[in-house]
Every structure is written in structure tokens, then in C-alpha cells.
Amino acid sequence: MYNGRDYLAEAIDSILGQTFTDFEFLMLDDGSSDGSDEVLDEYERRDPRVRILRRPGGGNRGLTASLNELLAEARGRLTARMDGDDICLPNRLERQVGELDADEECTCLGSGVILIDSTGRETGIDEIPLLHERISKQLMQGRGGVLRHPTMLARTQGLRDVGGYDERYRTAQDLDLYLRQ
């Protein structure tokens, strides 16, 4: 995350309040200057599942490099993704882990999203296709949003096997990753 102090506590609380509780929670501060580090420090002190990564000397390297750093540090067999201004429903991880565990051939999945404004008011629902064939077809057409990146849960080794995120891409790094999985 980068300069996300205004939304950070709610985002973190939505993960720590999951019905599925057996996880390591990695966060990387990408050189924030808004006091986000103070919020992160407090959560790291309070919950042993939280581990904060910081770059020596600070600096902002961007999303794609940050995602690769987090992937390199991940210890779990599955990797969930979200942004510092997202909020997860309490059963997100439980449902996604259950789905991935039930289908050994599935390497990655996501979900639709409830869109909210800066006050938390719902502004719409963005659903995604549910069938593999439709998802694959839309990804091949260049529609990366068909699998919402902040809702992704994937097998960690599978992400590593394809080389993680391609740092040549500042945007659409998720589409590139999905196409290589």
C-alpha cells in the first residue's frame, strides 16, 4: 500500500475479522509519507499474523514490484490479494479457500465486488463470470477486469512457477499474470 492511511484500518480489520483465521497477513508499505506506517506498526504489535515489510531507505517502487516482493516473502500455500483501500466481506477467505481446495485443477479464482464510495456507501455491484470457459475467453480478449485483481486467491507455487508479476507492466500486470497461469 502507498499513502492509504484514511482507509487502511478498515481494510486491515476486514482481513483480521475473517471467519477463516489460519493465515499470515503480509503488508508492504511502498514508501508512504502520510503516517500509514504508524497504523501498520500498531497492527503488527497487536496481531501475530501480521508481518509488515518495508524497504531499506524507503522509496516508492510501485505496485508490480511490491507484489513480487510480497510473493517472495509469502509462506502460505495460497496467496490472497487486496489493496489498502478495499474491504473484504467476513467470509471471503473461507469461501475462496474452500473453492480452491475443492478443485485441484483450479489455480486462481476471484469474485465480484460491491462498489462503494469514500464514505462506504454502496454505489453498485460488479459481478464476474463464474464459468472457467467464459473467464478464459474474456481474458484472451484482453479483459483483465473479468477476474478482479484485489479479489484474487491463487496457489502460491503456481504464481512463482510462472515467474510472478512481470515488472515491465505498471498496469495490466494482473492480466499478464492470468494469461501465463
CSV table of N, CA and C in Angstrom, one decimal:
chain,number,residue,atom,x,y,z
A,1,MET,N,0.8,-1.2,0.0
A,1,MET,CA,0.0,0.0,0.0
A,1,MET,C,0.9,1.2,0.0
A,2,TYR,N,0.3,2.3,-0.5
A,2,TYR,CA,1.0,3.6,-0.6
A,2,TYR,C,0.1,4.7,-0.2
A,3,ASN,N,0.4,5.4,0.9
A,3,ASN,CA,-0.4,6.6,1.3
A,3,ASN,C,-1.9,6.3,1.4
A,4,GLY,N,-2.2,5.2,2.2
A,4,GLY,CA,-3.6,4.8,2.3
A,4,GLY,C,-4.1,5.0,3.7
A,5,ARG,N,-3.6,5.8,4.5
A,5,ARG,CA,-3.9,5.9,5.9
A,5,ARG,C,-5.4,6.0,6.2
A,6,ASP,N,-6.1,6.8,5.3
A,6,ASP,CA,-7.5,7.1,5.6
A,6,ASP,C,-8.4,5.8,5.5
A,7,TYR,N,-8.0,4.8,4.8
A,7,TYR,CA,-8.8,3.6,4.6
A,7,TYR,C,-8.1,2.3,5.2
A,8,LEU,N,-6.9,2.5,5.6
A,8,LEU,CA,-6.1,1.3,6.0
A,8,LEU,C,-6.7,0.5,7.1
A,9,ALA,N,-7.1,1.2,8.2
A,9,ALA,CA,-7.6,0.4,9.4
A,9,ALA,C,-8.8,-0.4,9.0
A,10,GLU,N,-9.7,0.1,8.3
A,10,GLU,CA,-10.9,-0.6,7.9
A,10,GLU,C,-10.5,-1.8,7.0
A,11,ALA,N,-9.6,-1.6,6.1
A,11,ALA,CA,-9.1,-2.7,5.2
A,11,ALA,C,-8.5,-3.8,6.0
A,12,ILE,N,-7.6,-3.4,6.9
A,12,ILE,CA,-6.9,-4.4,7.8
A,12,ILE,C,-7.9,-5.2,8.6
A,13,ASP,N,-8.8,-4.4,9.3
A,13,ASP,CA,-9.8,-5.1,10.1
A,13,ASP,C,-10.7,-6.1,9.4
A,14,SER,N,-10.9,-5.8,8.1
A,14,SER,CA,-11.8,-6.7,7.3
A,14,SER,C,-11.0,-8.0,7.0
A,15,ILE,N,-9.7,-8.0,7.0
A,15,ILE,CA,-9.0,-9.3,6.9
A,15,ILE,C,-8.8,-10.0,8.3
A,16,LEU,N,-8.5,-9.2,9.3
A,16,LEU,CA,-8.3,-9.8,10.6
A,16,LEU,C,-9.6,-10.4,11.2
A,17,GLY,N,-10.7,-9.9,10.7
A,17,GLY,CA,-12.1,-10.4,11.1
A,17,GLY,C,-12.6,-11.5,10.3
A,18,GLN,N,-11.8,-12.1,9.4
A,18,GLN,CA,-12.3,-13.2,8.6
A,18,GLN,C,-12.7,-14.4,9.4
A,19,THR,N,-13.7,-15.2,8.9
A,19,THR,CA,-14.1,-16.4,9.5
A,19,THR,C,-13.1,-17.5,9.3
A,20,PHE,N,-12.3,-17.4,8.3
A,20,PHE,CA,-11.1,-18.2,8.1
A,20,PHE,C,-9.9,-17.5,8.8
A,21,THR,N,-9.3,-18.1,9.7
A,21,THR,CA,-8.3,-17.4,10.6
A,21,THR,C,-6.9,-17.9,10.4
A,22,ASP,N,-6.6,-19.0,9.7
A,22,ASP,CA,-5.3,-19.5,9.7
A,22,ASP,C,-4.5,-19.0,8.5
A,23,PHE,N,-4.0,-17.8,8.7
A,23,PHE,CA,-3.2,-17.1,7.6
A,23,PHE,C,-2.1,-16.2,8.2
A,24,GLU,N,-1.2,-15.9,7.3
A,24,GLU,CA,-0.2,-14.9,7.5
A,24,GLU,C,-0.6,-13.7,6.7
A,25,PHE,N,-0.6,-12.5,7.4
A,25,PHE,CA,-1.0,-11.3,6.7
A,25,PHE,C,0.2,-10.4,6.4
A,26,LEU,N,0.6,-10.4,5.2
A,26,LEU,CA,1.8,-9.6,4.8
A,26,LEU,C,1.3,-8.3,4.2
A,27,MET,N,1.9,-7.2,4.6
A,27,MET,CA,1.7,-5.9,4.0
A,27,MET,C,3.0,-5.2,3.7
A,28,LEU,N,3.0,-4.5,2.6
A,28,LEU,CA,4.2,-3.8,2.3
A,28,LEU,C,3.9,-2.3,2.1
A,29,ASP,N,4.6,-1.5,2.9
A,29,ASP,CA,4.5,-0.1,2.8
A,29,ASP,C,5.4,0.4,1.7
A,30,ASP,N,4.9,0.9,0.6
A,30,ASP,CA,5.6,1.3,-0.6
A,30,ASP,C,6.1,2.7,-0.5
A,31,GLY,N,6.7,3.1,0.7
A,31,GLY,CA,7.3,4.4,0.9
A,31,GLY,C,6.3,5.5,1.2
A,32,SER,N,5.2,5.1,2.0
A,32,SER,CA,4.2,6.1,2.3
A,32,SER,C,4.8,7.3,3.1
A,33,SER,N,4.1,8.4,3.0
A,33,SER,CA,4.5,9.6,3.7
A,33,SER,C,3.4,10.2,4.5
A,34,ASP,N,2.3,9.5,4.6
A,34,ASP,CA,1.1,10.0,5.2
A,34,ASP,C,0.8,9.5,6.6
A,35,GLY,N,1.8,8.8,7.2
A,35,GLY,CA,1.6,8.2,8.5
A,35,GLY,C,1.0,6.8,8.5
A,36,SER,N,0.9,6.2,7.3
A,36,SER,CA,0.4,4.8,7.2
A,36,SER,C,1.3,3.9,8.0
A,37,ASP,N,2.6,4.2,8.1
A,37,ASP,CA,3.5,3.3,8.9
A,37,ASP,C,3.1,3.2,10.3
A,38,GLU,N,2.5,4.2,10.9
A,38,GLU,CA,2.1,4.2,12.3
A,38,GLU,C,0.9,3.2,12.5
A,39,VAL,N,0.0,3.2,11.5
A,39,VAL,CA,-1.2,2.3,11.5
A,39,VAL,C,-0.7,0.9,11.4
A,40,LEU,N,0.2,0.6,10.5
A,40,LEU,CA,0.8,-0.7,10.3
A,40,LEU,C,1.5,-1.2,11.5
A,41,ASP,N,2.3,-0.4,12.1
A,41,ASP,CA,3.0,-0.8,13.3
A,41,ASP,C,2.1,-1.2,14.4
A,42,GLU,N,1.0,-0.5,14.6
A,42,GLU,CA,0.0,-0.8,15.6
A,42,GLU,C,-0.6,-2.2,15.4
A,43,TYR,N,-0.9,-2.5,14.2
A,43,TYR,CA,-1.5,-3.8,13.9
A,43,TYR,C,-0.5,-4.9,14.0
A,44,GLU,N,0.8,-4.7,13.7
A,44,GLU,CA,1.8,-5.7,13.8
A,44,GLU,C,2.1,-6.0,15.3
A,45,ARG,N,2.0,-5.0,16.1
A,45,ARG,CA,2.1,-5.2,17.6
A,45,ARG,C,1.0,-6.0,18.2
A,46,ARG,N,-0.3,-5.8,17.6
A,46,ARG,CA,-1.5,-6.4,18.2
A,46,ARG,C,-1.7,-7.8,17.7
A,47,ASP,N,-1.3,-8.2,16.5
A,47,ASP,CA,-1.7,-9.5,16.0
A,47,ASP,C,-0.5,-10.2,15.4
A,48,PRO,N,-0.2,-11.4,15.9
A,48,PRO,CA,1.0,-12.2,15.4
A,48,PRO,C,0.9,-12.6,14.0
A,49,ARG,N,-0.3,-12.6,13.4
A,49,ARG,CA,-0.4,-13.0,12.0
A,49,ARG,C,0.1,-11.9,11.0
A,50,VAL,N,0.2,-10.7,11.5
A,50,VAL,CA,0.6,-9.5,10.7
A,50,VAL,C,2.1,-9.4,10.6
A,51,ARG,N,2.6,-9.2,9.4
A,51,ARG,CA,4.0,-9.0,9.2
A,51,ARG,C,4.1,-7.9,8.2
A,52,ILE,N,4.8,-6.8,8.6
A,52,ILE,CA,5.0,-5.6,7.7
A,52,ILE,C,6.3,-5.7,7.1
A,53,LEU,N,6.4,-5.4,5.8
A,53,LEU,CA,7.6,-5.3,5.0
A,53,LEU,C,7.8,-3.9,4.6
A,54,ARG,N,9.1,-3.5,4.8
A,54,ARG,CA,9.5,-2.1,4.4
A,54,ARG,C,10.8,-2.2,3.7
A,55,ARG,N,11.0,-1.3,2.8
A,55,ARG,CA,12.2,-1.3,2.0
A,55,ARG,C,13.3,-0.5,2.8
A,56,PRO,N,14.5,-1.0,2.9
A,56,PRO,CA,15.5,-0.1,3.5
A,56,PRO,C,15.7,1.2,2.8
A,57,GLY,N,15.6,2.3,3.5
A,57,GLY,CA,15.7,3.6,2.9
A,57,GLY,C,14.4,4.1,2.3
A,58,GLY,N,13.3,3.3,2.4
A,58,GLY,CA,12.0,3.8,1.9
A,58,GLY,C,12.0,3.8,0.4
A,59,GLY,N,11.3,4.7,-0.2
A,59,GLY,CA,11.2,4.8,-1.6
A,59,GLY,C,9.9,4.1,-2.1
A,60,ASN,N,9.4,4.6,-3.2
A,60,ASN,CA,8.2,4.0,-3.8
A,60,ASN,C,8.6,3.3,-5.1
A,61,ARG,N,8.4,2.0,-5.2
A,61,ARG,CA,8.8,1.2,-6.4
A,61,ARG,C,7.6,0.8,-7.2
A,62,GLY,N,6.4,1.1,-6.7
A,62,GLY,CA,5.2,0.8,-7.5
A,62,GLY,C,4.6,-0.5,-7.1
A,63,LEU,N,3.4,-0.7,-7.7
A,63,LEU,CA,2.6,-1.9,-7.4
A,63,LEU,C,3.2,-3.2,-7.8
A,64,THR,N,3.7,-3.3,-9.0
A,64,THR,CA,4.1,-4.6,-9.6
A,64,THR,C,5.4,-5.1,-8.8
A,65,ALA,N,6.3,-4.2,-8.5
A,65,ALA,CA,7.5,-4.6,-7.8
A,65,ALA,C,7.1,-5.0,-6.3
A,66,SER,N,6.1,-4.3,-5.8
A,66,SER,CA,5.7,-4.6,-4.4
A,66,SER,C,5.0,-6.0,-4.4
A,67,LEU,N,4.2,-6.3,-5.4
A,67,LEU,CA,3.6,-7.6,-5.4
A,67,LEU,C,4.6,-8.7,-5.5
A,68,ASN,N,5.6,-8.5,-6.3
A,68,ASN,CA,6.7,-9.5,-6.3
A,68,ASN,C,7.4,-9.7,-5.0
A,69,GLU,N,7.7,-8.6,-4.3
A,69,GLU,CA,8.3,-8.7,-3.0
A,69,GLU,C,7.5,-9.4,-2.0
A,70,LEU,N,6.2,-9.2,-2.0
A,70,LEU,CA,5.3,-9.9,-1.1
A,70,LEU,C,5.2,-11.4,-1.5
A,71,LEU,N,5.1,-11.7,-2.8
A,71,LEU,CA,5.1,-13.1,-3.2
A,71,LEU,C,6.4,-13.8,-2.8
A,72,ALA,N,7.5,-13.2,-2.9
A,72,ALA,CA,8.8,-13.8,-2.5
A,72,ALA,C,8.8,-14.1,-1.0
A,73,GLU,N,8.1,-13.3,-0.2
A,73,GLU,CA,8.1,-13.5,1.3
A,73,GLU,C,7.0,-14.4,1.8
A,74,ALA,N,6.0,-14.7,1.0
A,74,ALA,CA,4.8,-15.4,1.4
A,74,ALA,C,5.2,-16.9,1.8
A,75,ARG,N,4.7,-17.3,2.9
A,75,ARG,CA,5.0,-18.7,3.4
A,75,ARG,C,3.8,-19.6,3.2
A,76,GLY,N,2.7,-19.1,2.9
A,76,GLY,CA,1.5,-20.0,2.8
A,76,GLY,C,1.4,-20.6,1.4
A,77,ARG,N,0.6,-21.7,1.4
A,77,ARG,CA,0.3,-22.4,0.1
A,77,ARG,C,-0.6,-21.7,-0.8
A,78,LEU,N,-1.4,-20.7,-0.3
A,78,LEU,CA,-2.3,-19.9,-1.1
A,78,LEU,C,-1.9,-18.4,-0.8
A,79,THR,N,-2.2,-17.6,-1.8
A,79,THR,CA,-1.9,-16.2,-1.7
A,79,THR,C,-3.2,-15.4,-2.1
A,80,ALA,N,-3.7,-14.6,-1.2
A,80,ALA,CA,-4.8,-13.8,-1.4
A,80,ALA,C,-4.3,-12.4,-1.7
A,81,ARG,N,-5.0,-11.6,-2.4
A,81,ARG,CA,-4.6,-10.3,-2.8
A,81,ARG,C,-5.7,-9.3,-2.5
A,82,MET,N,-5.3,-8.1,-2.0
A,82,MET,CA,-6.2,-7.0,-1.9
A,82,MET,C,-5.4,-5.7,-1.8
A,83,ASP,N,-6.1,-4.6,-2.0
A,83,ASP,CA,-5.5,-3.3,-1.9
A,83,ASP,C,-5.8,-2.7,-0.5
A,84,GLY,N,-5.0,-1.6,-0.2
A,84,GLY,CA,-5.1,-1.0,1.1
A,84,GLY,C,-6.4,-0.1,1.3
A,85,ASP,N,-7.2,0.0,0.3
A,85,ASP,CA,-8.4,0.7,0.4
A,85,ASP,C,-9.6,-0.2,0.1
A,86,ASP,N,-9.4,-1.5,0.1
A,86,ASP,CA,-10.5,-2.5,-0.1
A,86,ASP,C,-11.0,-3.0,1.2
A,87,ILE,N,-12.3,-3.5,1.2
A,87,ILE,CA,-12.9,-4.1,2.4
A,87,ILE,C,-13.4,-5.5,2.0
A,88,CYS,N,-13.0,-6.5,2.7
A,88,CYS,CA,-13.5,-7.8,2.4
A,88,CYS,C,-14.7,-8.2,3.3
A,89,LEU,N,-15.6,-8.9,2.7
A,89,LEU,CA,-16.7,-9.5,3.4
A,89,LEU,C,-16.1,-10.5,4.4
A,90,PRO,N,-16.7,-10.7,5.5
A,90,PRO,CA,-16.1,-11.6,6.6
A,90,PRO,C,-15.8,-13.0,6.2
A,91,ASN,N,-16.6,-13.6,5.2
A,91,ASN,CA,-16.4,-15.0,4.8
A,91,ASN,C,-15.6,-15.1,3.5
A,92,ARG,N,-15.0,-14.0,3.0
A,92,ARG,CA,-14.3,-14.1,1.7
A,92,ARG,C,-13.3,-15.2,1.7
A,93,LEU,N,-12.3,-15.2,2.6
A,93,LEU,CA,-11.3,-16.2,2.6
A,93,LEU,C,-11.8,-17.7,2.8
A,94,GLU,N,-12.7,-17.8,3.7
A,94,GLU,CA,-13.3,-19.1,3.9
A,94,GLU,C,-13.9,-19.7,2.7
A,95,ARG,N,-14.7,-18.9,2.0
A,95,ARG,CA,-15.4,-19.4,0.8
A,95,ARG,C,-14.3,-19.6,-0.4
A,96,GLN,N,-13.4,-18.7,-0.5
A,96,GLN,CA,-12.4,-18.9,-1.6
A,96,GLN,C,-11.5,-20.1,-1.3
A,97,VAL,N,-11.0,-20.2,-0.1
A,97,VAL,CA,-10.1,-21.4,0.2
A,97,VAL,C,-10.9,-22.7,0.0
A,98,GLY,N,-12.2,-22.7,0.4
A,98,GLY,CA,-13.0,-23.9,0.2
A,98,GLY,C,-13.1,-24.2,-1.3
A,99,GLU,N,-13.4,-23.2,-2.1
A,99,GLU,CA,-13.5,-23.5,-3.6
A,99,GLU,C,-12.2,-24.0,-4.2
A,100,LEU,N,-11.1,-23.3,-3.8
A,100,LEU,CA,-9.8,-23.7,-4.3
A,100,LEU,C,-9.4,-25.1,-3.9
A,101,ASP,N,-9.7,-25.5,-2.6
A,101,ASP,CA,-9.4,-26.8,-2.1
A,101,ASP,C,-10.2,-27.9,-2.7
A,102,ALA,N,-11.4,-27.5,-3.1
A,102,ALA,CA,-12.3,-28.5,-3.8
A,102,ALA,C,-12.0,-28.8,-5.2
A,103,ASP,N,-11.2,-28.0,-5.8
A,103,ASP,CA,-10.9,-28.2,-7.2
A,103,ASP,C,-9.3,-28.1,-7.4
A,104,GLU,N,-8.6,-29.2,-7.4
A,104,GLU,CA,-7.2,-29.2,-7.5
A,104,GLU,C,-6.7,-28.6,-8.8
A,105,GLU,N,-7.5,-28.6,-9.9
A,105,GLU,CA,-7.0,-28.1,-11.2
A,105,GLU,C,-7.2,-26.6,-11.2
A,106,CYS,N,-7.9,-26.0,-10.4
A,106,CYS,CA,-8.1,-24.5,-10.3
A,106,CYS,C,-6.8,-23.9,-9.7
A,107,THR,N,-6.2,-23.0,-10.4
A,107,THR,CA,-5.0,-22.3,-9.9
A,107,THR,C,-5.3,-21.0,-9.3
A,108,CYS,N,-6.4,-20.4,-9.7
A,108,CYS,CA,-6.7,-19.0,-9.3
A,108,CYS,C,-8.2,-18.7,-9.4
A,109,LEU,N,-8.7,-17.9,-8.5
A,109,LEU,CA,-10.1,-17.5,-8.6
A,109,LEU,C,-10.3,-16.1,-8.0
A,110,GLY,N,-11.4,-15.6,-8.2
A,110,GLY,CA,-11.7,-14.2,-7.7
A,110,GLY,C,-13.2,-14.1,-7.4
A,111,SER,N,-13.7,-12.9,-7.3
A,111,SER,CA,-15.1,-12.7,-7.0
A,111,SER,C,-15.6,-11.4,-7.6
A,112,GLY,N,-16.9,-11.2,-7.6
A,112,GLY,CA,-17.4,-9.9,-7.9
A,112,GLY,C,-17.1,-9.0,-6.8
A,113,VAL,N,-17.5,-7.7,-7.0
A,113,VAL,CA,-17.2,-6.7,-5.9
A,113,VAL,C,-18.5,-5.9,-5.8
A,114,ILE,N,-18.6,-5.4,-4.5
A,114,ILE,CA,-19.6,-4.4,-4.2
A,114,ILE,C,-18.8,-3.1,-4.2
A,115,LEU,N,-19.2,-2.2,-5.1
A,115,LEU,CA,-18.6,-0.9,-5.2
A,115,LEU,C,-19.1,0.1,-4.2
A,116,ILE,N,-18.2,0.8,-3.5
A,116,ILE,CA,-18.5,1.8,-2.5
A,116,ILE,C,-17.8,3.1,-2.8
A,117,ASP,N,-18.3,4.2,-2.2
A,117,ASP,CA,-17.7,5.5,-2.4
A,117,ASP,C,-16.8,5.7,-1.1
A,118,SER,N,-16.2,6.9,-1.0
A,118,SER,CA,-15.2,7.1,0.0
A,118,SER,C,-15.9,7.2,1.4
A,119,THR,N,-17.2,7.2,1.5
A,119,THR,CA,-17.9,7.2,2.8
A,119,THR,C,-18.4,5.8,3.1
A,120,GLY,N,-18.2,4.8,2.2
A,120,GLY,CA,-18.7,3.5,2.5
A,120,GLY,C,-20.0,3.2,1.9
A,121,ARG,N,-20.6,4.1,1.3
A,121,ARG,CA,-22.0,4.0,0.7
A,121,ARG,C,-21.9,3.1,-0.6
A,122,GLU,N,-22.7,2.1,-0.7
A,122,GLU,CA,-22.7,1.2,-1.9
A,122,GLU,C,-23.2,2.0,-3.1
A,123,THR,N,-22.4,1.8,-4.2
A,123,THR,CA,-22.8,2.5,-5.4
A,123,THR,C,-23.0,1.6,-6.6
A,124,GLY,N,-22.9,0.3,-6.3
A,124,GLY,CA,-23.2,-0.7,-7.4
A,124,GLY,C,-22.5,-2.0,-7.1
A,125,ILE,N,-22.8,-3.0,-7.9
A,125,ILE,CA,-22.3,-4.3,-7.8
A,125,ILE,C,-21.7,-4.7,-9.2
A,126,ASP,N,-20.5,-5.2,-9.1
A,126,ASP,CA,-19.7,-5.6,-10.3
A,126,ASP,C,-19.5,-7.1,-10.3
A,127,GLU,N,-20.3,-7.8,-11.0
A,127,GLU,CA,-20.2,-9.3,-11.0
A,127,GLU,C,-19.3,-9.8,-12.1
A,128,ILE,N,-18.7,-11.0,-11.9
A,128,ILE,CA,-17.8,-11.5,-12.9
A,128,ILE,C,-18.4,-12.9,-13.4
A,129,PRO,N,-18.0,-13.4,-14.6
A,129,PRO,CA,-18.5,-14.7,-15.0
A,129,PRO,C,-18.0,-15.7,-14.0
A,130,LEU,N,-18.8,-16.8,-13.9
A,130,LEU,CA,-18.5,-17.8,-13.0
A,130,LEU,C,-17.9,-19.1,-13.6
A,131,LEU,N,-18.1,-19.3,-14.9
A,131,LEU,CA,-17.6,-20.5,-15.6
A,131,LEU,C,-16.2,-20.2,-16.1
A,132,HIS,N,-15.4,-21.2,-16.0
A,132,HIS,CA,-14.0,-21.1,-16.4
A,132,HIS,C,-13.9,-20.8,-17.9
A,133,GLU,N,-14.7,-21.4,-18.7
A,133,GLU,CA,-14.7,-21.1,-20.2
A,133,GLU,C,-14.9,-19.6,-20.5
A,134,ARG,N,-15.9,-19.0,-19.8
A,134,ARG,CA,-16.2,-17.6,-20.1
A,134,ARG,C,-15.1,-16.7,-19.5
A,135,ILE,N,-14.5,-17.1,-18.4
A,135,ILE,CA,-13.4,-16.3,-17.8
A,135,ILE,C,-12.2,-16.3,-18.8
A,136,SER,N,-11.9,-17.5,-19.2
A,136,SER,CA,-10.7,-17.7,-20.1
A,136,SER,C,-10.9,-16.9,-21.4
A,137,LYS,N,-12.1,-17.0,-22.0
A,137,LYS,CA,-12.4,-16.4,-23.2
A,137,LYS,C,-12.2,-14.8,-23.1
A,138,GLN,N,-12.8,-14.3,-22.0
A,138,GLN,CA,-12.6,-12.8,-21.8
A,138,GLN,C,-11.2,-12.4,-21.5
A,139,LEU,N,-10.5,-13.3,-20.8
A,139,LEU,CA,-9.1,-12.9,-20.5
A,139,LEU,C,-8.3,-12.9,-21.9
A,140,MET,N,-8.6,-13.9,-22.7
A,140,MET,CA,-7.9,-13.9,-24.0
A,140,MET,C,-8.3,-12.8,-24.9
A,141,GLN,N,-9.4,-12.1,-24.6
A,141,GLN,CA,-9.8,-10.9,-25.4
A,141,GLN,C,-9.2,-9.7,-24.7
A,142,GLY,N,-8.4,-9.8,-23.7
A,142,GLY,CA,-7.7,-8.7,-23.0
A,142,GLY,C,-8.6,-8.0,-22.0
A,143,ARG,N,-9.5,-8.7,-21.5
A,143,ARG,CA,-10.4,-8.1,-20.4
A,143,ARG,C,-9.9,-8.6,-19.0
A,144,GLY,N,-8.9,-7.9,-18.6
A,144,GLY,CA,-8.3,-8.3,-17.3
A,144,GLY,C,-9.3,-8.2,-16.1
A,145,GLY,N,-10.2,-7.2,-16.2
A,145,GLY,CA,-11.1,-7.0,-15.1
A,145,GLY,C,-12.1,-8.1,-14.9
A,146,VAL,N,-12.1,-9.1,-15.8
A,146,VAL,CA,-13.0,-10.2,-15.6
A,146,VAL,C,-12.7,-11.0,-14.4
A,147,LEU,N,-11.5,-10.9,-13.9
A,147,LEU,CA,-11.0,-11.5,-12.7
A,147,LEU,C,-10.4,-10.4,-11.9
A,148,ARG,N,-11.2,-9.8,-11.0
A,148,ARG,CA,-10.8,-8.6,-10.2
A,148,ARG,C,-9.6,-8.9,-9.4
A,149,HIS,N,-8.5,-8.2,-9.7
A,149,HIS,CA,-7.2,-8.5,-9.0
A,149,HIS,C,-7.3,-8.4,-7.5
A,150,PRO,N,-7.9,-7.4,-6.9
A,150,PRO,CA,-8.0,-7.4,-5.4
A,150,PRO,C,-8.8,-8.5,-4.8
A,151,THR,N,-9.5,-9.3,-5.6
A,151,THR,CA,-10.2,-10.4,-5.0
A,151,THR,C,-9.6,-11.7,-5.3
A,152,MET,N,-8.4,-11.7,-5.8
A,152,MET,CA,-7.7,-13.0,-6.3
A,152,MET,C,-7.3,-13.8,-5.1
A,153,LEU,N,-7.5,-15.1,-5.2
A,153,LEU,CA,-6.8,-16.1,-4.4
A,153,LEU,C,-6.2,-17.1,-5.3
A,154,ALA,N,-4.9,-17.4,-5.1
A,154,ALA,CA,-4.2,-18.3,-6.1
A,154,ALA,C,-3.2,-19.2,-5.3
A,155,ARG,N,-2.8,-20.3,-5.9
A,155,ARG,CA,-1.8,-21.1,-5.3
A,155,ARG,C,-0.5,-20.4,-5.4
A,156,THR,N,0.2,-20.3,-4.3
A,156,THR,CA,1.4,-19.5,-4.2
A,156,THR,C,2.5,-20.1,-5.2
A,157,GLN,N,2.6,-21.4,-5.1
A,157,GLN,CA,3.6,-22.0,-6.0
A,157,GLN,C,3.3,-21.8,-7.5
A,158,GLY,N,2.1,-21.8,-7.8
A,158,GLY,CA,1.7,-21.6,-9.2
A,158,GLY,C,2.1,-20.1,-9.6
A,159,LEU,N,1.9,-19.2,-8.8
A,159,LEU,CA,2.3,-17.8,-9.1
A,159,LEU,C,3.8,-17.7,-9.2
A,160,ARG,N,4.5,-18.5,-8.4
A,160,ARG,CA,6.0,-18.5,-8.5
A,160,ARG,C,6.5,-19.2,-9.8
A,161,ASP,N,5.8,-20.3,-10.1
A,161,ASP,CA,6.2,-21.1,-11.3
A,161,ASP,C,6.1,-20.3,-12.6
A,162,VAL,N,5.2,-19.4,-12.7
A,162,VAL,CA,5.1,-18.6,-13.9
A,162,VAL,C,6.0,-17.3,-13.8
A,163,GLY,N,6.8,-17.2,-12.7
A,163,GLY,CA,7.7,-16.0,-12.6
A,163,GLY,C,7.1,-14.8,-11.9
A,164,GLY,N,5.9,-15.0,-11.2
A,164,GLY,CA,5.3,-13.8,-10.6
A,164,GLY,C,4.9,-12.8,-11.5
A,165,TYR,N,4.9,-11.6,-11.1
A,165,TYR,CA,4.4,-10.4,-11.9
A,165,TYR,C,5.6,-9.9,-12.8
A,166,ASP,N,5.2,-9.6,-14.0
A,166,ASP,CA,6.2,-9.0,-14.9
A,166,ASP,C,6.4,-7.5,-14.7
A,167,GLU,N,7.5,-7.1,-14.2
A,167,GLU,CA,7.7,-5.8,-13.7
A,167,GLU,C,7.8,-4.8,-14.9
A,168,ARG,N,7.7,-5.2,-16.1
A,168,ARG,CA,7.7,-4.3,-17.2
A,168,ARG,C,6.3,-3.6,-17.3
A,169,TYR,N,5.3,-4.2,-16.6
A,169,TYR,CA,3.9,-3.7,-16.6
A,169,TYR,C,3.6,-2.9,-15.4
A,170,ARG,N,3.3,-1.6,-15.5
A,170,ARG,CA,2.9,-0.8,-14.4
A,170,ARG,C,1.3,-0.9,-14.2
A,171,THR,N,0.7,-1.3,-15.3
A,171,THR,CA,-0.8,-1.6,-15.3
A,171,THR,C,-1.0,-2.9,-16.0
A,172,ALA,N,-2.1,-3.5,-15.9
A,172,ALA,CA,-2.4,-4.8,-16.5
A,172,ALA,C,-1.5,-5.9,-16.1
A,173,GLN,N,-0.8,-5.7,-15.0
A,173,GLN,CA,0.1,-6.8,-14.6
A,173,GLN,C,-0.7,-8.0,-14.2
A,174,ASP,N,-2.0,-7.8,-13.8
A,174,ASP,CA,-2.8,-8.9,-13.4
A,174,ASP,C,-3.2,-9.7,-14.7
A,175,LEU,N,-3.6,-9.0,-15.7
A,175,LEU,CA,-4.0,-9.7,-17.0
A,175,LEU,C,-2.8,-10.6,-17.5
A,176,ASP,N,-1.6,-10.0,-17.5
A,176,ASP,CA,-0.4,-10.7,-17.9
A,176,ASP,C,-0.2,-12.0,-17.1
A,177,LEU,N,-0.4,-11.8,-15.8
A,177,LEU,CA,-0.2,-13.0,-14.8
A,177,LEU,C,-1.2,-14.1,-15.1
A,178,TYR,N,-2.5,-13.7,-15.3
A,178,TYR,CA,-3.6,-14.7,-15.5
A,178,TYR,C,-3.3,-15.4,-16.8
A,179,LEU,N,-2.9,-14.7,-17.8
A,179,LEU,CA,-2.6,-15.3,-19.1
A,179,LEU,C,-1.5,-16.3,-19.1
A,180,ARG,N,-0.5,-16.2,-18.1
A,180,ARG,CA,0.6,-17.1,-18.0
A,180,ARG,C,0.3,-18.2,-17.0
A,181,GLN,N,-0.8,-18.2,-16.3
A,181,GLN,CA,-1.1,-19.3,-15.4
A,181,GLN,C,-1.7,-20.4,-16.0
